[in-house]
């Protein structure tokens, strides 16, 4: 199997969970989390893993990954403290937010987070004040037009400044250990990684000539998952190509990646209910109990479209319909021209591939609660024991 398949609840399993819980809710499969982690380790064996927990910091996900030996990419005091609370030490974290605030630096100092990234001279004295022996990686901007989320306008030093920045860090007493980049999130380009690796290889040689012995390379995240159109890319082949390039160019370097989306993206489902219906000149609208301010914030923040499935209580012909959220804002629309048989109040809607950048950015706008996350293996313990993890191809 070259393509990782997504976790999807069967209708029976969904109904089983609905017997114990009201909608809306997420269901995460920790087995699928482990499968995604192992997939990455298998196809990209030359890179260690620092899970970018901002994608989904659900404790069961962090614990599953921790047990498998994963390290973690953190960006704030809150994320550092959360991992520390799970017994994960600072030596297993990289503080990969290039601009760190005082609370984050104090937490890094308190919990022993020594490895961190920066992309501007102004950061050096701040780091030195809190973690004087920090091991720092300079983040450089790289080019990639084929990423859904650009991370190279706000982040990354100009490559020409990389070596001078590392030298300045050294002069301030820090330990300049390496270089990092992020090609952008949901990258559909393997070449972007290959080109970045080739370029950084040149920088490593320049650093050596300048008297800096760099030991670490951090290739960031960006590995893609399917959306409502599937995924027209073989992720295993992508990772294997990157891996070959690492093995060829960086045989002596400690290389690691920071996958966010790839780990939880395909491991969660979301179940909502129809709470109201409207007829707009023959075009049905269905109001659900969660929307763009909740589980579906990714429609806005993450430029995303989730695969959706409806469960009509009465069979019928599929017609173009609008699915919307419960808040009093007109932008709270989840899908337009979505083909579904007519739905009634109480019918359910399932979304898949909704595990990354979703629950974590949900809001309480209008006083609606943030949907809870349940763990598939706990909810469906009886059935999941005997049966294979249910997955659905796209
Ligand atoms: C968000 C982020 C990641 C994860 O990116 P994905 O595209 O979700 O894999 C990794 N590293 C850094 C520094 C990030 O900010």
CSV table of C-alpha atoms and ligand atoms in Angstrom, one decimal:
chain,number,residue,atom,x,y,z
A,1,UNK,CA,0.0,0.0,0.0
A,2,UNK,CA,1.7,3.2,-1.1
A,3,UNK,CA,-1.1,5.5,0.0
A,4,UNK,CA,-2.1,5.9,3.7
A,5,UNK,CA,-5.8,5.4,3.9
A,6,UNK,CA,-8.1,7.5,6.1
A,7,UNK,CA,-9.9,6.4,9.2
A,8,UNK,CA,-13.6,6.3,8.7
A,9,UNK,CA,-16.3,5.2,11.1
A,10,UNK,CA,-18.8,2.7,9.8
A,11,UNK,CA,-22.5,3.7,10.1
A,12,UNK,CA,-22.9,1.1,12.8
A,13,UNK,CA,-19.9,2.4,14.8
A,14,UNK,CA,-21.2,6.0,14.5
A,15,UNK,CA,-24.6,4.8,15.8
A,16,UNK,CA,-23.0,2.9,18.6
A,17,UNK,CA,-21.1,6.1,19.8
A,18,UNK,CA,-24.4,8.1,19.3
A,19,UNK,CA,-26.0,5.9,21.9
A,20,UNK,CA,-23.6,7.3,24.5
A,21,UNK,CA,-22.8,10.8,23.3
A,22,UNK,CA,-24.7,13.7,21.9
A,23,UNK,CA,-23.4,15.5,18.8
A,24,UNK,CA,-21.3,17.3,17.9
A,25,UNK,CA,-18.1,15.4,18.5
A,26,UNK,CA,-14.8,14.3,17.1
A,27,UNK,CA,-13.7,10.7,17.1
A,28,UNK,CA,-9.9,10.1,16.9
A,29,UNK,CA,-8.4,6.7,16.2
A,30,UNK,CA,-5.1,6.4,18.1
A,31,UNK,CA,-4.3,3.2,16.0
A,32,UNK,CA,-4.5,5.4,12.9
A,33,UNK,CA,-2.2,8.0,14.6
A,34,UNK,CA,0.3,5.2,15.3
A,35,UNK,CA,-0.1,3.9,11.7
A,36,UNK,CA,0.6,7.4,10.3
A,37,UNK,CA,3.7,7.8,12.5
A,38,UNK,CA,5.0,4.3,11.5
A,39,UNK,CA,4.3,5.1,7.8
A,40,UNK,CA,6.5,8.2,8.1
A,41,UNK,CA,9.2,6.3,9.9
A,42,UNK,CA,9.1,3.5,7.3
A,43,UNK,CA,9.2,5.7,4.2
A,44,UNK,CA,11.5,8.5,5.6
A,45,UNK,CA,13.8,6.4,7.9
A,46,UNK,CA,16.6,8.9,7.8
A,47,UNK,CA,14.6,11.6,9.6
A,48,UNK,CA,13.6,11.6,13.2
A,49,UNK,CA,10.1,12.9,14.1
A,50,UNK,CA,9.2,16.0,16.0
A,51,UNK,CA,5.4,16.1,15.9
A,52,UNK,CA,4.1,19.7,15.5
A,53,UNK,CA,1.5,19.5,18.2
A,54,UNK,CA,-0.3,22.6,17.1
A,55,UNK,CA,-2.0,20.4,14.5
A,56,UNK,CA,-3.9,18.5,17.3
A,57,UNK,CA,-2.7,18.5,20.9
A,58,UNK,CA,-5.3,15.9,22.1
A,59,UNK,CA,-3.5,14.1,25.0
A,60,UNK,CA,-4.3,10.6,23.7
A,61,UNK,CA,-2.5,11.6,20.4
A,62,UNK,CA,0.5,13.0,22.3
A,63,UNK,CA,0.7,9.9,24.5
A,64,UNK,CA,0.4,7.5,21.6
A,65,UNK,CA,3.3,9.3,19.8
A,66,UNK,CA,5.3,9.5,23.0
A,67,UNK,CA,5.1,5.8,23.5
A,68,UNK,CA,6.3,5.2,19.9
A,69,UNK,CA,9.4,7.4,20.7
A,70,UNK,CA,8.3,10.5,18.9
A,71,UNK,CA,9.7,13.9,19.8
A,72,UNK,CA,7.7,17.1,19.7
A,73,UNK,CA,7.7,20.6,18.0
A,74,UNK,CA,6.4,23.2,20.4
A,75,UNK,CA,5.6,26.9,19.9
A,76,UNK,CA,4.6,28.3,23.3
A,77,UNK,CA,4.7,28.0,27.1
A,78,UNK,CA,1.3,26.3,26.9
A,79,UNK,CA,2.5,23.5,24.6
A,80,UNK,CA,5.7,23.0,26.6
A,81,UNK,CA,3.8,22.7,29.9
A,82,UNK,CA,1.2,20.4,28.3
A,83,UNK,CA,3.9,17.9,27.2
A,84,UNK,CA,5.7,18.3,30.6
A,85,UNK,CA,2.4,17.4,32.3
A,86,UNK,CA,2.4,14.1,30.3
A,87,UNK,CA,5.9,13.3,31.5
A,88,UNK,CA,7.6,14.3,28.3
A,89,UNK,CA,11.0,16.0,28.9
A,90,UNK,CA,12.4,19.1,27.3
A,91,UNK,CA,15.1,17.1,25.6
A,92,UNK,CA,12.4,15.6,23.4
A,93,UNK,CA,11.1,19.0,22.3
A,94,UNK,CA,12.2,21.6,19.8
A,95,UNK,CA,11.0,25.1,20.3
A,96,UNK,CA,10.3,25.8,16.6
A,97,UNK,CA,8.6,29.2,16.9
A,98,UNK,CA,11.2,31.6,15.5
A,99,UNK,CA,9.9,34.4,17.6
A,100,UNK,CA,9.5,33.4,21.3
A,101,UNK,CA,7.8,35.3,24.0
A,102,UNK,CA,8.9,35.7,27.6
A,103,UNK,CA,6.6,33.0,29.0
A,104,UNK,CA,7.7,30.6,26.3
A,105,UNK,CA,11.4,31.2,27.0
A,106,UNK,CA,10.8,30.9,30.8
A,107,UNK,CA,9.0,27.5,30.2
A,108,UNK,CA,11.9,26.4,28.0
A,109,UNK,CA,14.3,27.3,30.8
A,110,UNK,CA,12.2,25.6,33.4
A,111,UNK,CA,11.6,22.3,31.5
A,112,UNK,CA,15.0,22.0,29.8
A,113,UNK,CA,14.1,22.7,26.2
A,114,UNK,CA,17.5,23.5,24.7
A,115,UNK,CA,16.9,23.1,21.0
A,116,UNK,CA,15.3,26.1,19.3
A,117,UNK,CA,15.0,27.9,16.0
A,118,UNK,CA,15.3,31.6,15.1
A,119,UNK,CA,15.3,33.7,11.9
A,120,UNK,CA,16.4,37.1,13.0
A,121,UNK,CA,19.3,38.7,15.0
A,122,UNK,CA,16.8,40.2,17.4
A,123,UNK,CA,16.0,36.8,18.8
A,124,UNK,CA,19.6,35.9,19.9
A,125,UNK,CA,19.9,38.0,23.0
A,126,UNK,CA,16.4,37.0,24.1
A,127,UNK,CA,17.3,33.3,23.8
A,128,UNK,CA,20.7,33.9,25.5
A,129,UNK,CA,19.0,35.6,28.5
A,130,UNK,CA,16.9,32.5,29.3
A,131,UNK,CA,18.7,29.5,27.8
A,132,UNK,CA,22.4,30.5,27.6
A,133,UNK,CA,23.5,27.1,26.2
A,134,UNK,CA,20.7,26.8,23.7
A,135,UNK,CA,21.3,24.8,20.6
A,136,UNK,CA,20.0,26.9,17.8
A,137,UNK,CA,19.0,26.3,14.2
A,138,UNK,CA,18.5,29.1,11.8
A,139,UNK,CA,15.4,28.9,9.7
A,140,UNK,CA,15.8,30.0,6.1
A,141,UNK,CA,13.0,30.9,3.7
A,142,UNK,CA,12.5,28.4,0.8
A,143,UNK,CA,10.4,28.6,-2.3
A,144,UNK,CA,7.4,26.4,-3.0
A,145,UNK,CA,4.4,27.6,-5.1
A,146,UNK,CA,2.7,24.2,-4.6
A,147,UNK,CA,1.9,24.4,-0.9
A,148,UNK,CA,-1.6,25.2,0.3
A,149,UNK,CA,-0.4,27.3,3.3
A,150,UNK,CA,2.6,29.6,2.7
A,151,UNK,CA,5.1,29.6,5.6
A,152,UNK,CA,7.9,31.4,3.8
A,153,UNK,CA,6.7,35.0,3.8
A,154,UNK,CA,6.3,35.4,7.6
A,155,UNK,CA,9.1,33.0,8.4
A,156,UNK,CA,12.6,32.3,7.4
A,157,UNK,CA,15.7,34.4,7.1
A,158,UNK,CA,17.1,35.3,3.7
A,159,UNK,CA,19.5,32.4,2.9
A,160,UNK,CA,22.4,34.8,2.5
A,161,UNK,CA,22.0,35.8,6.2
A,162,UNK,CA,22.0,32.2,7.5
A,163,UNK,CA,25.7,31.8,8.2
A,164,UNK,CA,26.2,35.4,9.6
A,165,UNK,CA,23.2,34.7,11.9
A,166,UNK,CA,24.7,31.5,13.2
A,167,UNK,CA,28.0,33.3,13.8
A,168,UNK,CA,26.2,36.0,15.8
A,169,UNK,CA,24.5,33.3,17.8
A,170,UNK,CA,27.9,31.7,18.5
A,171,UNK,CA,29.3,35.0,19.6
A,172,UNK,CA,26.5,35.4,22.0
A,173,UNK,CA,27.4,32.1,23.6
A,174,UNK,CA,24.7,30.0,22.0
A,175,UNK,CA,25.5,26.7,20.2
A,176,UNK,CA,24.8,27.0,16.5
A,177,UNK,CA,23.9,23.5,15.5
A,178,UNK,CA,22.0,23.6,12.2
A,179,UNK,CA,19.6,24.9,9.7
A,180,UNK,CA,15.9,24.4,9.3
A,181,UNK,CA,13.2,25.1,6.7
A,182,UNK,CA,9.5,24.5,6.1
A,183,UNK,CA,8.3,24.2,2.5
A,184,UNK,CA,4.8,25.2,3.4
A,185,UNK,CA,1.9,23.2,4.7
A,186,UNK,CA,0.1,20.6,2.5
A,187,UNK,CA,2.9,20.6,0.0
A,188,UNK,CA,2.1,18.9,-3.3
A,189,UNK,CA,5.7,19.3,-4.4
A,190,UNK,CA,8.4,16.8,-3.7
A,191,UNK,CA,10.8,18.9,-5.7
A,192,UNK,CA,10.4,21.7,-3.1
A,193,UNK,CA,12.1,19.5,-0.5
A,194,UNK,CA,14.7,18.2,-2.9
A,195,UNK,CA,15.7,21.7,-3.9
A,196,UNK,CA,15.8,22.9,-0.3
A,197,UNK,CA,18.0,20.0,0.6
A,198,UNK,CA,20.4,20.6,-2.2
A,199,UNK,CA,20.5,24.3,-1.3
A,200,UNK,CA,21.1,23.6,2.4
A,201,UNK,CA,23.8,21.2,1.5
A,202,UNK,CA,25.7,24.1,0.0
A,203,UNK,CA,25.1,26.2,3.1
A,204,UNK,CA,26.5,23.4,5.3
A,205,UNK,CA,29.7,23.5,3.2
A,206,UNK,CA,29.8,27.3,3.5
A,207,UNK,CA,29.3,27.0,7.3
A,208,UNK,CA,32.2,24.5,7.5
A,209,UNK,CA,34.4,26.9,5.6
A,210,UNK,CA,33.4,29.6,8.0
A,211,UNK,CA,34.4,27.5,11.0
A,212,UNK,CA,31.0,26.3,12.0
A,213,UNK,CA,30.5,22.5,12.3
A,214,UNK,CA,26.8,22.1,11.8
A,215,UNK,CA,25.3,18.8,13.1
A,216,UNK,CA,21.5,19.2,12.7
A,217,UNK,CA,19.1,19.6,9.8
A,218,UNK,CA,15.4,20.1,10.3
A,219,UNK,CA,13.3,19.7,7.2
A,220,UNK,CA,10.0,20.9,8.7
A,221,UNK,CA,6.6,19.5,7.9
A,222,UNK,CA,4.3,19.9,5.0
A,223,UNK,CA,3.4,16.3,4.2
A,224,UNK,CA,0.0,16.3,2.6
A,225,UNK,CA,-3.3,14.5,3.4
A,226,UNK,CA,-6.5,14.0,1.3
A,227,UNK,CA,-9.2,16.6,1.2
A,228,UNK,CA,-12.7,16.3,-0.4
A,229,UNK,CA,-11.0,15.7,-3.7
A,230,UNK,CA,-8.7,13.0,-2.4
A,231,UNK,CA,-5.0,13.4,-2.8
A,232,UNK,CA,-3.4,13.1,-6.3
A,233,UNK,CA,0.0,12.3,-5.0
A,234,UNK,CA,1.8,9.2,-3.7
A,235,UNK,CA,3.0,10.3,-0.2
A,236,UNK,CA,5.1,7.2,0.2
A,237,UNK,CA,7.0,7.9,-3.0
A,238,UNK,CA,7.3,11.6,-1.9
A,239,UNK,CA,8.9,10.6,1.4
A,240,UNK,CA,11.1,8.0,-0.2
A,241,UNK,CA,12.5,10.5,-2.7
A,242,UNK,CA,13.2,13.0,0.2
A,243,UNK,CA,14.8,10.1,2.2
A,244,UNK,CA,17.2,9.2,-0.7
A,245,UNK,CA,18.2,12.9,-1.0
A,246,UNK,CA,18.9,13.0,2.8
A,247,UNK,CA,20.9,9.8,2.7
A,248,UNK,CA,22.9,11.1,-0.3
A,249,UNK,CA,23.6,14.7,0.9
A,250,UNK,CA,23.5,14.4,4.7
A,251,UNK,CA,25.0,11.0,5.7
A,252,UNK,CA,26.7,12.5,8.8
A,253,UNK,CA,23.9,14.9,9.9
A,254,UNK,CA,21.2,14.4,12.5
A,255,UNK,CA,18.1,15.0,10.3
A,256,UNK,CA,14.6,15.4,11.6
A,257,UNK,CA,11.2,16.5,10.3
A,258,UNK,CA,8.3,18.2,12.0
A,259,UNK,CA,5.1,16.7,10.6
A,260,UNK,CA,1.9,18.4,11.8
A,261,UNK,CA,-1.0,17.7,9.5
A,262,UNK,CA,0.1,14.3,8.3
A,263,UNK,CA,-0.1,12.6,11.8
A,264,UNK,CA,-3.7,13.5,12.9
A,265,UNK,CA,-5.2,14.7,9.5
A,266,UNK,CA,-6.6,11.3,8.4
A,267,UNK,CA,-7.1,10.0,11.9
A,268,UNK,CA,-10.3,11.8,12.9
A,269,UNK,CA,-14.0,12.0,12.0
A,270,UNK,CA,-16.5,14.5,13.1
A,271,UNK,CA,-20.2,13.8,13.7
A,272,UNK,CA,-22.8,16.5,13.6
A,273,UNK,CA,-26.7,16.6,13.6
A,274,UNK,CA,-29.2,18.6,11.6
A,275,UNK,CA,-30.9,21.0,14.0
A,276,UNK,CA,-33.0,22.9,11.5
A,277,UNK,CA,-33.9,23.0,7.8
A,278,UNK,CA,-34.8,25.8,5.4
A,279,UNK,CA,-36.1,25.9,1.9
A,280,UNK,CA,-34.7,28.6,-0.4
A,281,UNK,CA,-36.8,28.3,-3.5
A,282,UNK,CA,-36.4,24.5,-3.8
A,283,UNK,CA,-32.7,24.6,-2.6
A,284,UNK,CA,-32.6,23.0,0.8
A,285,UNK,CA,-30.5,24.4,3.6
A,286,UNK,CA,-29.5,22.2,6.6
A,287,UNK,CA,-28.4,23.9,9.8
A,288,UNK,CA,-26.0,21.7,11.8
A,289,UNK,CA,-25.0,21.8,15.4
A,290,UNK,CA,-21.4,22.9,14.6
A,291,UNK,CA,-19.9,25.0,11.8
A,292,UNK,CA,-17.2,27.4,10.7
A,293,UNK,CA,-16.7,28.8,14.2
A,294,UNK,CA,-16.2,25.3,15.6
A,295,UNK,CA,-15.0,22.1,14.1
A,296,UNK,CA,-14.9,23.6,10.6
A,297,UNK,CA,-12.7,26.6,11.2
A,298,UNK,CA,-10.3,25.0,8.8
A,299,UNK,CA,-12.6,26.1,6.0
A,300,UNK,CA,-11.3,29.6,6.8
A,301,UNK,CA,-8.0,29.3,8.5
A,302,UNK,CA,-6.7,26.3,6.7
A,303,UNK,CA,-8.3,26.8,3.2
A,304,UNK,CA,-9.7,23.3,3.5
A,305,UNK,CA,-12.6,21.2,2.3
A,306,UNK,CA,-13.5,18.1,4.3
A,307,UNK,CA,-15.1,14.9,2.8
A,308,UNK,CA,-18.7,14.9,4.0
A,309,UNK,CA,-21.2,12.0,4.2
A,310,UNK,CA,-24.9,12.4,5.1
A,311,UNK,CA,-27.2,9.8,6.7
A,312,UNK,CA,-30.8,10.6,5.6
A,313,UNK,CA,-33.5,8.9,7.7
A,314,UNK,CA,-35.5,8.5,4.5
A,315,UNK,CA,-34.0,7.5,1.1
A,316,UNK,CA,-34.4,10.0,-1.7
A,317,UNK,CA,-32.8,11.5,-4.8
A,318,UNK,CA,-29.6,13.6,-4.1
A,319,UNK,CA,-30.1,17.3,-4.7
A,320,UNK,CA,-27.8,20.2,-4.4
A,321,UNK,CA,-28.0,21.5,-0.8
A,322,UNK,CA,-26.3,23.9,1.5
A,323,UNK,CA,-24.9,22.8,4.9
A,324,UNK,CA,-24.4,25.6,7.5
A,325,UNK,CA,-23.4,26.0,11.1
A,326,UNK,CA,-25.5,27.1,14.1
A,327,UNK,CA,-24.2,30.6,14.7
A,328,UNK,CA,-25.8,33.9,13.8
A,329,UNK,CA,-23.3,34.8,11.1
A,330,UNK,CA,-23.9,34.6,7.4
A,331,UNK,CA,-20.4,33.2,6.7
A,332,UNK,CA,-21.1,30.2,8.8
A,333,UNK,CA,-21.6,27.9,5.8
A,334,UNK,CA,-19.8,24.5,5.6
A,335,UNK,CA,-20.7,23.4,2.1
A,336,UNK,CA,-22.7,24.8,-0.9
A,337,UNK,CA,-24.1,22.7,-3.7
A,338,UNK,CA,-23.5,19.5,-1.7
A,339,UNK,CA,-25.5,16.6,-3.3
A,340,UNK,CA,-27.5,14.8,-0.7
A,341,UNK,CA,-31.0,13.2,-0.3
A,342,UNK,CA,-33.3,15.3,1.8
A,343,UNK,CA,-32.3,15.4,5.5
A,344,UNK,CA,-34.6,15.8,8.5
A,345,UNK,CA,-33.9,17.3,11.9
A,346,UNK,CA,-31.9,14.7,13.9
A,347,UNK,CA,-30.2,13.2,10.8
A,348,UNK,CA,-26.4,12.9,11.0
A,349,UNK,CA,-23.5,14.3,9.0
A,350,UNK,CA,-20.1,12.7,9.1
A,351,UNK,CA,-16.9,14.5,8.1
A,352,UNK,CA,-13.6,12.6,7.6
A,353,UNK,CA,-10.0,13.7,7.4
A,354,UNK,CA,-10.7,16.4,9.9
A,355,UNK,CA,-8.0,15.7,12.5
A,356,UNK,CA,-5.6,18.5,11.8
A,357,UNK,CA,-6.0,22.2,12.5
A,358,UNK,CA,-9.7,21.7,13.5
A,359,UNK,CA,-10.5,21.1,17.1
A,360,UNK,CA,-7.5,23.2,18.1
A,361,UNK,CA,-8.8,26.4,16.5
A,362,UNK,CA,-12.5,26.0,17.3
A,363,UNK,CA,-14.0,29.0,19.1
A,364,UNK,CA,-16.9,29.5,21.5
A,365,UNK,CA,-18.5,32.2,19.3
A,366,UNK,CA,-22.1,32.8,20.2
A,367,UNK,CA,-21.7,30.7,23.3
A,368,UNK,CA,-21.6,27.3,21.5
A,369,UNK,CA,-19.3,24.8,23.3
A,370,UNK,CA,-16.3,23.4,21.6
A,371,UNK,CA,-17.0,19.9,20.4
A,372,UNK,CA,-15.3,17.2,22.6
A,373,UNK,CA,-13.0,14.5,21.2
A,374,UNK,CA,-13.7,10.8,21.9
A,375,UNK,CA,-11.2,8.0,21.3
A,376,UNK,CA,-12.3,5.4,18.8
A,377,UNK,CA,-10.5,2.5,20.5
A,378,UNK,CA,-12.2,3.4,23.8
A,379,UNK,CA,-15.7,4.0,22.4
A,380,UNK,CA,-15.7,0.9,20.1
A,381,UNK,CA,-13.6,-1.3,22.3
A,382,UNK,CA,-15.8,-4.4,21.8
A,383,UNK,CA,-15.8,-4.3,18.0
A,384,UNK,CA,-12.3,-2.9,17.4
A,385,UNK,CA,-10.8,-5.8,19.3
A,386,UNK,CA,-11.7,-8.4,16.7
A,387,UNK,CA,-12.0,-6.3,13.6
A,388,UNK,CA,-9.4,-4.5,11.6
A,389,UNK,CA,-9.4,-0.7,11.9
A,390,UNK,CA,-12.0,0.5,9.6
A,391,UNK,CA,-10.6,2.6,6.9
A,392,UNK,CA,-12.1,3.9,3.7
A,393,UNK,CA,-10.3,4.6,0.4
A,394,UNK,CA,-11.0,7.8,-1.4
B,1,LIG,C1,3.0,24.2,11.6
B,1,LIG,C2,4.4,23.8,11.6
B,1,LIG,C3,4.8,22.5,11.3
B,1,LIG,C4,3.8,21.5,10.8
B,1,LIG,O1,3.5,21.7,9.5
B,1,LIG,P1,2.5,20.7,8.7
B,1,LIG,O2,2.4,21.4,7.4
B,1,LIG,O3,1.2,20.6,9.4
B,1,LIG,O4,3.2,19.4,8.6
B,1,LIG,C5,6.1,22.2,11.4
B,1,LIG,N1,7.1,23.0,11.8
B,1,LIG,C6,6.8,24.3,12.1
B,1,LIG,C7,7.8,25.2,12.5
B,1,LIG,C8,5.4,24.7,12.0
B,1,LIG,O5,5.1,26.0,12.3
